[in-house]
Coordinates of C-alpha atoms in Angstrom, one line a residue:
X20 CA 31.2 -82.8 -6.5
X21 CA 31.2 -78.5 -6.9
X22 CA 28.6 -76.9 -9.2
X23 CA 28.4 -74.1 -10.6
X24 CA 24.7 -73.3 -11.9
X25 CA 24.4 -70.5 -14.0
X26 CA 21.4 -69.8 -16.7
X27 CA 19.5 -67.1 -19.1
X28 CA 23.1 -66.1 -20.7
X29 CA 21.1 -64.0 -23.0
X30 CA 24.2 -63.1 -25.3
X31 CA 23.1 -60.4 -28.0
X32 CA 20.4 -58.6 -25.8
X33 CA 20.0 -55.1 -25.3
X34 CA 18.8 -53.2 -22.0
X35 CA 16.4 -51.1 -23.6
X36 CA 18.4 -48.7 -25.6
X37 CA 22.1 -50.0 -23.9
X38 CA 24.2 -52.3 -25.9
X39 CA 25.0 -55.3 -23.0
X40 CA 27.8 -57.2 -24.8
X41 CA 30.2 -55.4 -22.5
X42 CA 28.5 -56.5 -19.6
X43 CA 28.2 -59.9 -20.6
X44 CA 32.2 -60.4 -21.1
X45 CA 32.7 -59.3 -17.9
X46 CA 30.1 -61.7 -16.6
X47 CA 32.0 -64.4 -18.4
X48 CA 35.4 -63.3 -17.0
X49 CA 33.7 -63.6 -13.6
X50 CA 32.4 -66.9 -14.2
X51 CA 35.9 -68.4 -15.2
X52 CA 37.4 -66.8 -12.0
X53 CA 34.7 -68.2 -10.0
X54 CA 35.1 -71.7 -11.4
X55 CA 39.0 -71.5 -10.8
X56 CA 39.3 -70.2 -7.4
X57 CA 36.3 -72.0 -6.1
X58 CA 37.9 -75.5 -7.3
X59 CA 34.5 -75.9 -9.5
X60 CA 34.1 -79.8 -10.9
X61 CA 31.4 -78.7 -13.3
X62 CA 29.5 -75.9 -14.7
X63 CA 26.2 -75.9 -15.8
X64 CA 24.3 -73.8 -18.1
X65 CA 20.5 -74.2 -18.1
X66 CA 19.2 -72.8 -21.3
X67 CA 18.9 -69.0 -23.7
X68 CA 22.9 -69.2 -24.1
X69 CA 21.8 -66.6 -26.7
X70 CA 18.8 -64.1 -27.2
X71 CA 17.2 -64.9 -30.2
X72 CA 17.6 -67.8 -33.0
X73 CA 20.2 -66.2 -34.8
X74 CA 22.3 -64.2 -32.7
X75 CA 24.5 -61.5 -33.9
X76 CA 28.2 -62.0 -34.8
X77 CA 29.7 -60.6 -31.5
X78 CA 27.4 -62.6 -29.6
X79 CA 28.7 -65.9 -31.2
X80 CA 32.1 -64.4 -30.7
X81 CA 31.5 -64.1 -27.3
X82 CA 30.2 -67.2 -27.3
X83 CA 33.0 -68.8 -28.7
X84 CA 35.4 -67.4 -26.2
X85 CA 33.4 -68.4 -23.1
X86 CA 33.9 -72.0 -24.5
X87 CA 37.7 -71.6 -24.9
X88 CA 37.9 -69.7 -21.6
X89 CA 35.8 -72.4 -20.4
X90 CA 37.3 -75.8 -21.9
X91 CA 41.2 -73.7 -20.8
X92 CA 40.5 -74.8 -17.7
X93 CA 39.8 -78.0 -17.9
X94 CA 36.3 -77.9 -16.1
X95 CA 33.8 -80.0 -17.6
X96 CA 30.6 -77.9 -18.7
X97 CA 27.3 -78.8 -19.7
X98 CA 24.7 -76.7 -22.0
X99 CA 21.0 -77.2 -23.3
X100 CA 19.1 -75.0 -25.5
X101 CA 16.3 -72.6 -24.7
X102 CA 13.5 -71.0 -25.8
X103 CA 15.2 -68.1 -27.3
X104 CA 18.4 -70.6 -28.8
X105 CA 17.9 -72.3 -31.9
X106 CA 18.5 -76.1 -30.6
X107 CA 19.9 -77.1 -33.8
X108 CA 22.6 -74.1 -34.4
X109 CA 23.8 -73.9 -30.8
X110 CA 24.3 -77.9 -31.1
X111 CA 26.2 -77.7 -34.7
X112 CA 29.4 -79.5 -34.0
X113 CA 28.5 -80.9 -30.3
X114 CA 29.9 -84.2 -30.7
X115 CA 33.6 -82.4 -31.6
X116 CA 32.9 -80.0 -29.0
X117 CA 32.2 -82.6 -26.2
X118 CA 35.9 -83.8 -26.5
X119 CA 37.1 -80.7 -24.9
X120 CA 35.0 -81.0 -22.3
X121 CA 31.9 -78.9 -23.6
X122 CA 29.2 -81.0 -23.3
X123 CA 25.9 -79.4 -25.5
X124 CA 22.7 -80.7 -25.1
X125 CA 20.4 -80.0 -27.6
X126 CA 18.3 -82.6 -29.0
X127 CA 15.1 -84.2 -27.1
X128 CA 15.6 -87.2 -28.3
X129 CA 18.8 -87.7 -26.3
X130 CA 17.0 -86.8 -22.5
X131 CA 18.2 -90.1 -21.5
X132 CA 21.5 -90.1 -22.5
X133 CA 23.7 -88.5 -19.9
X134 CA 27.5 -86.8 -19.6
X135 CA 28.9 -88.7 -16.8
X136 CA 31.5 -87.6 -14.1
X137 CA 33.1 -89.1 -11.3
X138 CA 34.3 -88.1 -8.2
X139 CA 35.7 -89.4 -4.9
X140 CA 32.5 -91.4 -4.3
X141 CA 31.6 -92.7 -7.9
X142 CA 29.9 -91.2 -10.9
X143 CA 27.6 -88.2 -11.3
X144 CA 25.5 -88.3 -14.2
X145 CA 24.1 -85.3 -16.0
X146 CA 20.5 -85.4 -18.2
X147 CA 20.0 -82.5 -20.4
X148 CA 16.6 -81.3 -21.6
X149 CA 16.3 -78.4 -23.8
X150 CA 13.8 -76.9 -23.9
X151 CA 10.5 -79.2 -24.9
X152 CA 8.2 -77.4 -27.2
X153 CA 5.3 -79.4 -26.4
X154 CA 3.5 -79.8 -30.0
X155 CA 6.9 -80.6 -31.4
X156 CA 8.1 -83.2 -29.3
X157 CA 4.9 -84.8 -28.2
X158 CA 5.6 -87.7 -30.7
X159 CA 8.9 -88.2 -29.7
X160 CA 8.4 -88.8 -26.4
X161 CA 5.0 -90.7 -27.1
X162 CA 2.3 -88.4 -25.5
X163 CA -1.2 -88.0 -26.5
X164 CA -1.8 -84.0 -26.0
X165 CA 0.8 -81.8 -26.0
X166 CA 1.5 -80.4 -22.8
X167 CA 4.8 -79.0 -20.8
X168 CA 4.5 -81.4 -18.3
X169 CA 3.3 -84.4 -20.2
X170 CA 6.7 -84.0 -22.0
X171 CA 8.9 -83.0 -19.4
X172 CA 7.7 -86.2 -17.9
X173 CA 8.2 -88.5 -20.1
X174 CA 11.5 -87.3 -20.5
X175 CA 12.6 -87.5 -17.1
X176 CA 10.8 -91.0 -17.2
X177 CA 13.9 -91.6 -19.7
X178 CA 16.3 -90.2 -17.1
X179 CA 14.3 -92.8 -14.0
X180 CA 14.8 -95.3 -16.7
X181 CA 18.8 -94.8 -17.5
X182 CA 19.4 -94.0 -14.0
X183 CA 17.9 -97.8 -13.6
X184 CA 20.8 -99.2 -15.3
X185 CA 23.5 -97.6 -13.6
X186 CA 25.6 -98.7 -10.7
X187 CA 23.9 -97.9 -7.1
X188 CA 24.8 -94.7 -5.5
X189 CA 25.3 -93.1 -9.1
X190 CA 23.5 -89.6 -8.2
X191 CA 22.0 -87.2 -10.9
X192 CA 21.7 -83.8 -12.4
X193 CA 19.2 -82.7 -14.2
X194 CA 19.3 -79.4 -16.5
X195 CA 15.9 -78.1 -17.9
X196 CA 14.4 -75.0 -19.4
X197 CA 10.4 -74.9 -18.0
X198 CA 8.6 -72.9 -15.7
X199 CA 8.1 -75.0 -12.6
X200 CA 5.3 -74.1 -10.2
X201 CA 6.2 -71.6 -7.5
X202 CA 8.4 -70.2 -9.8
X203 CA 8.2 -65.9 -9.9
X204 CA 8.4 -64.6 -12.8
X205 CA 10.1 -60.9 -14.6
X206 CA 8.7 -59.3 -17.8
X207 CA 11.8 -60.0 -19.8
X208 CA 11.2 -63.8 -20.0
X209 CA 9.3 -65.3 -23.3
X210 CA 6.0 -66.5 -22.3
X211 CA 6.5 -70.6 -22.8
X212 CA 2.5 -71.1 -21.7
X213 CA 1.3 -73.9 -24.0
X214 CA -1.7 -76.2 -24.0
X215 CA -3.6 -73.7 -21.1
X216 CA -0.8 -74.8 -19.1
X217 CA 1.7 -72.2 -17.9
X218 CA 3.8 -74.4 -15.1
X219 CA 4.7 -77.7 -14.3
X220 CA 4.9 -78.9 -11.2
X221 CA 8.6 -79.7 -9.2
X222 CA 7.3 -83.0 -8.6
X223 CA 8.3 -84.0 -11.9
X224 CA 11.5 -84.5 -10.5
X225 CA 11.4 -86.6 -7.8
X226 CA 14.3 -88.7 -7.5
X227 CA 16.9 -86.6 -9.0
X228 CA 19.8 -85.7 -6.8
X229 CA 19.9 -81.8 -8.3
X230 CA 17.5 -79.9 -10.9
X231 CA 19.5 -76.7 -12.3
X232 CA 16.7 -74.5 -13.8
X233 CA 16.7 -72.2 -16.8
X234 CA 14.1 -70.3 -17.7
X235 CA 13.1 -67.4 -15.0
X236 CA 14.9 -64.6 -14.4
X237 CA 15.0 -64.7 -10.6
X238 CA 17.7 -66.6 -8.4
X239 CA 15.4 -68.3 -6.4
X240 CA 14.6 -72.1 -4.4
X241 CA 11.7 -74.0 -5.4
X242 CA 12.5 -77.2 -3.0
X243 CA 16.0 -77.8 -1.5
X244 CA 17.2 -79.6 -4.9
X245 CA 15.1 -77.9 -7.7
X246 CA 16.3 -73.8 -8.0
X247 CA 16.8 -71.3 -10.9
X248 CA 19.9 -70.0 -11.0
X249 CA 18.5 -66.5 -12.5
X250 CA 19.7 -64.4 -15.4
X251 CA 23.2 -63.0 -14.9
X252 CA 22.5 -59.8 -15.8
X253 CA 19.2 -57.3 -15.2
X254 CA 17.5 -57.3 -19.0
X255 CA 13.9 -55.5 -17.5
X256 CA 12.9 -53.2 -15.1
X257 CA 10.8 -55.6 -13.2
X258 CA 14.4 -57.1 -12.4
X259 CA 14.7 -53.9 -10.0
X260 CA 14.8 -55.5 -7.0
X261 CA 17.2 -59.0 -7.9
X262 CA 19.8 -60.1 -6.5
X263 CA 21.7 -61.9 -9.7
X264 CA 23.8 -64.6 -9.0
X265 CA 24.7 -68.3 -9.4
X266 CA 24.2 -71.4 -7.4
X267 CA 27.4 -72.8 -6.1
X268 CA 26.1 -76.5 -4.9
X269 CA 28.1 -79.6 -3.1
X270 CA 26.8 -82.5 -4.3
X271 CA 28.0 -85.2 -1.3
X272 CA 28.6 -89.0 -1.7
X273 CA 25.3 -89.5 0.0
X274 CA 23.4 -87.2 -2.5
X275 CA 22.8 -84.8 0.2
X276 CA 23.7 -80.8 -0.9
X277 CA 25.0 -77.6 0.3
X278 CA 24.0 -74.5 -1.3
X279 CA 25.5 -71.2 -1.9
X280 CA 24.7 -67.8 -4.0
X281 CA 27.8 -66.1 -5.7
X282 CA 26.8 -63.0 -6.7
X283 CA 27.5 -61.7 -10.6
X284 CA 29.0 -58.0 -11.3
X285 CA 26.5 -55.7 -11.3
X286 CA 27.0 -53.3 -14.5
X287 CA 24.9 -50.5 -13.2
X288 CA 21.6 -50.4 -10.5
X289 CA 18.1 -50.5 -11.4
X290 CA 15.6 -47.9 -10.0
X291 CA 12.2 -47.6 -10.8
X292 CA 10.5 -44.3 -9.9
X293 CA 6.6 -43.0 -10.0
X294 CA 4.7 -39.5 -9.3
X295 CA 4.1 -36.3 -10.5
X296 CA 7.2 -35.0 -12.6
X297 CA 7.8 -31.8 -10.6
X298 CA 7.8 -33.9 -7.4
X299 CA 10.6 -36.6 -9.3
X300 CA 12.9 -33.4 -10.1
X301 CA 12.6 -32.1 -6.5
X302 CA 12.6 -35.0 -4.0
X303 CA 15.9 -35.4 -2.1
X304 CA 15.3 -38.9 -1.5
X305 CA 15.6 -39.8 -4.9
X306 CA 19.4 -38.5 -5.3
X307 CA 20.4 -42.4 -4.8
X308 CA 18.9 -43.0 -8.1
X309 CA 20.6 -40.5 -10.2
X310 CA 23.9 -42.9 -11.4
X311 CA 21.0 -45.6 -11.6
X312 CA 19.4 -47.0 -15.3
X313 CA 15.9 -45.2 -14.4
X314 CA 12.5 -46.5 -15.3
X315 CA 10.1 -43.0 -14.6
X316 CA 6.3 -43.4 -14.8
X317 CA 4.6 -39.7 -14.7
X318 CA 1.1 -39.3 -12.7
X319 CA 0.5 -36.0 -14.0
X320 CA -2.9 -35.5 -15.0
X321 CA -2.0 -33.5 -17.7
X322 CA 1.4 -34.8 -20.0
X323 CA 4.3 -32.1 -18.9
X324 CA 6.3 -30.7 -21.7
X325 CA 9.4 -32.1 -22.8
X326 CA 9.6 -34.5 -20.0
X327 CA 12.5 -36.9 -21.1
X328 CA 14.8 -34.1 -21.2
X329 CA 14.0 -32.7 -17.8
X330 CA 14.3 -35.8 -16.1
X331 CA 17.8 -36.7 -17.9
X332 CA 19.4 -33.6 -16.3
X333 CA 19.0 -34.8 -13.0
X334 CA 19.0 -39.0 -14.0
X335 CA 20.9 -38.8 -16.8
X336 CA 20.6 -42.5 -17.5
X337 CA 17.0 -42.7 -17.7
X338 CA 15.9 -45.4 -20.7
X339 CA 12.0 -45.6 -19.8
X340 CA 9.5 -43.2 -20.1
X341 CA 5.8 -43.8 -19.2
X342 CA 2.9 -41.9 -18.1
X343 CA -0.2 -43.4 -16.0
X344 CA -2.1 -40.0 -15.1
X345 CA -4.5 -40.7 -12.0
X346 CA -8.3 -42.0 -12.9
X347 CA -11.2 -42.4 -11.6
X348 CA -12.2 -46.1 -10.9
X349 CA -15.1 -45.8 -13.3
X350 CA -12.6 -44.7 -16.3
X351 CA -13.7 -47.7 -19.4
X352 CA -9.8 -48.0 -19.9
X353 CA -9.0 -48.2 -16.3
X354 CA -12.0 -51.3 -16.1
X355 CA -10.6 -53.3 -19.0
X356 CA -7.0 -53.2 -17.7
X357 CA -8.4 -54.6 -14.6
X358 CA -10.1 -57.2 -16.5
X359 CA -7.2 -58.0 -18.2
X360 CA -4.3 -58.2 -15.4
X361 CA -2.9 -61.6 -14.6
X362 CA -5.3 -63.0 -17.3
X363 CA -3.9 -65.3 -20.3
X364 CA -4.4 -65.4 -23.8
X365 CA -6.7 -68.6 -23.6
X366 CA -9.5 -66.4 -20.8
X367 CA -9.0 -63.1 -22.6
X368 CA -10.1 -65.4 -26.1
X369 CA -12.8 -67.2 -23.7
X370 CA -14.0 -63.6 -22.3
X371 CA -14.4 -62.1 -26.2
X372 CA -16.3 -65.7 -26.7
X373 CA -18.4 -64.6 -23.9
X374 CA -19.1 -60.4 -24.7
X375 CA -20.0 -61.3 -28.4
X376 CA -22.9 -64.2 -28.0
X377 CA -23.3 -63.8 -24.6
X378 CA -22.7 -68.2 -23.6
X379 CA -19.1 -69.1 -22.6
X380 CA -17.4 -71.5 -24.6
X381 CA -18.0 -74.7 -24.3
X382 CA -15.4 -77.9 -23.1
X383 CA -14.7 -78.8 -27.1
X384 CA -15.1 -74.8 -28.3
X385 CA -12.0 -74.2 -25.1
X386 CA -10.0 -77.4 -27.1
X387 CA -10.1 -75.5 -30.3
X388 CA -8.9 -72.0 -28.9
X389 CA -6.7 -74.1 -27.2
X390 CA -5.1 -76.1 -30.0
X391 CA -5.4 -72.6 -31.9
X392 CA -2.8 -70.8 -29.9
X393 CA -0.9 -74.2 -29.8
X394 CA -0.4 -74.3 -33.3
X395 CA 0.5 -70.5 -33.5
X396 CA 3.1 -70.8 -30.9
X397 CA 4.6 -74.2 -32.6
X398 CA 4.3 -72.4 -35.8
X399 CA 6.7 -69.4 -34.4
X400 CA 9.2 -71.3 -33.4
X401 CA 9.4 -73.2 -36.3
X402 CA 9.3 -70.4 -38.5
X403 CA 12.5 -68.7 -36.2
X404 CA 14.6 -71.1 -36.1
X405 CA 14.4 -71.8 -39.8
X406 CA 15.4 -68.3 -40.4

């Protein structure tokens, strides 16, 4: 069976200031043509179909036509829900939706309930699981203390336990939205760290024939049979050096698979540039970058004037501006950026804990800040996809 593994749709996003719906039809068009002339048996999309919650009309529009383009074909697809999608207004009408082939997964509760295909060589069943917010779910799938991979273990427990059921040789898919250990991430993905936690570990998935990921913005492997597929389309700077594309994977008879990248339409090139804005105006080696989306960071010591408009004449699509003048090591603001890279909000609460009484928290003080930002992070969501 031919996959097609695609992810982190994003419909409605900007690139800084640049309006992207263009960019995503065409990435559409390209995924129907890819599905078509590559004899695809299946697509799968593995969570943030849209943006935000509620997504703006020409993103549901677009939306809308990807399924038609999508069901006119007659491939089967399967969808789960993200962090950014609203589970419960992507899934609106799923169960008329999955007669055409559009097969939406959405709700937790139904991890263990798969969409099942068949090939040459018997069935292929696929498990979607949206994306598990840990302190809602946690009672539906009977865990203590909420935590991403207590969760998205118990609910691929439910998979194990269907898969059980089923005649032998049946092999498996499974779509889910996580950040799996090993996993690099980009600045334009939604921090999902929850309970102290911020990854789960790929052997979560043992025993499952193919994991499509969702989540990360990077096409890359984490084993053999557990990859992201990557955004489709460059929505940070820190996306500079990707290479977007899609899995295209052959699932065999015996389970074993093939793997291969299809690369997406790339609207424009990325280019990130640093130094001294005289030197960025001058330097001949930078005239590759001048059709580019530019991300300039001046080192001048001393802010130049009007420094936007000057580097527009020679990159005239520049969209970020940001100045880092040189400093001594000893600079205060310097030291506490230091302090504060690579650090998460559960140490930067337990450092503060630390400066003001001059004692570390303590094992049940590091449980309340934990719970604390659990229950501020449930309460977001909540609060967003009510809206």
């Amino acid at each position: 069976m031919r996959l097609l593994h695609t992810s982190d749709w994003h419909l409605g996003r900007a690139f800084h200031r640049v309006n992207m719906l263009g960019a995503q039809a065409e990435f559409i068009g390209h995924l129907v043509s890819v599905a078509r002339e590559r004899e695809v048996d299946a697509v799968v999309v593995s969570g943030d179909v849209y943006d935000r919650a509620v997504p703006p009309l020409a993103a549901v529009e677009l939306f809308d036509d990807a399924l038609h383009r999508l069901a006119g074909l007659g491939v089967p697809t399967v969808m789960i829900s993200g962090n950014h999608d609203s589970a419960r207004r992507l899934g609106v009408g799923a169960g008329l939706i999955d007669r055409a082939g559009i097969h939406l997964r959405t709700d937790p509760s139904a991890a263990g309930t798969p969409v099942v295909l068949r090939d040459a060589f018997g069935d292929v069943a696929f498990y979607g699981l949206p994306y598990l917010e840990p302190a809602l779910v946690k009672d539906e799938f009977g865990v203590e203390k909420a935590g991403h991979e207590s969760v998205l273990a118990a609910a691929v427990d439910r998979v194990r336990a269907d898969l059980a059921t089923r005649a032998e040789g049946t092999r498996s898919v499974v779509l889910a939205h996580a950040f799996v250990t090993g996993g690099e991430v980009s600045d334009s993905e939604r921090d999902i760290t929850v309970g102290g936690v911020a990854s789960v570990p790929a052997g979560v998935f043992d025993g499952v024939d193919y994991v499509a990921l969702g989540h990360l913005h990077g096409c890359q492997t984490i084993t053999e049979r557990v990859r992201y597929s990557g955004s489709p389309l460059p929505y940070s700077f820190s996306e500079a050096d990707h290479r977007k594309s899609m899995w295209l994977i052959d699932l065999a008879g015996d389970g074993s698979l093939t793997a291969e990248r299809v690369d997406c339409p790339v609207p424009r090139a990325l280019a990130r540039i640093r130094g001294p804005l005289e030197d960025l105006l001058a330097d001949p080696g930078l005239a590759r970058h001048e059709e580019a989306w530019v991300e300039a960071t001046l080192t001048d010591a001393v802010r130049p004037a009007d420094p936007m408009a000057r580097l527009m004449e020679r990159f005239p699509h520049t969209l970020s501006l940001a100045f880092d003048p040189a400093r001594s090591p000893e600079d205060p603001d310097v030291t506490y950026a230091r302090r504060l890279e690579g650090r998460d909000d559960q140490e930067i609460a337990e450092d503060f804990v630390m400066h003001v009484r001059g004692a570390g928290a303590d094992e049940h003080e590091r449980g309340v800040l934990r719970d604390a930002f659990d229950a501020v992070r449930a309460d977001e969501t909540v609060r967003e996809v009510a809206r």
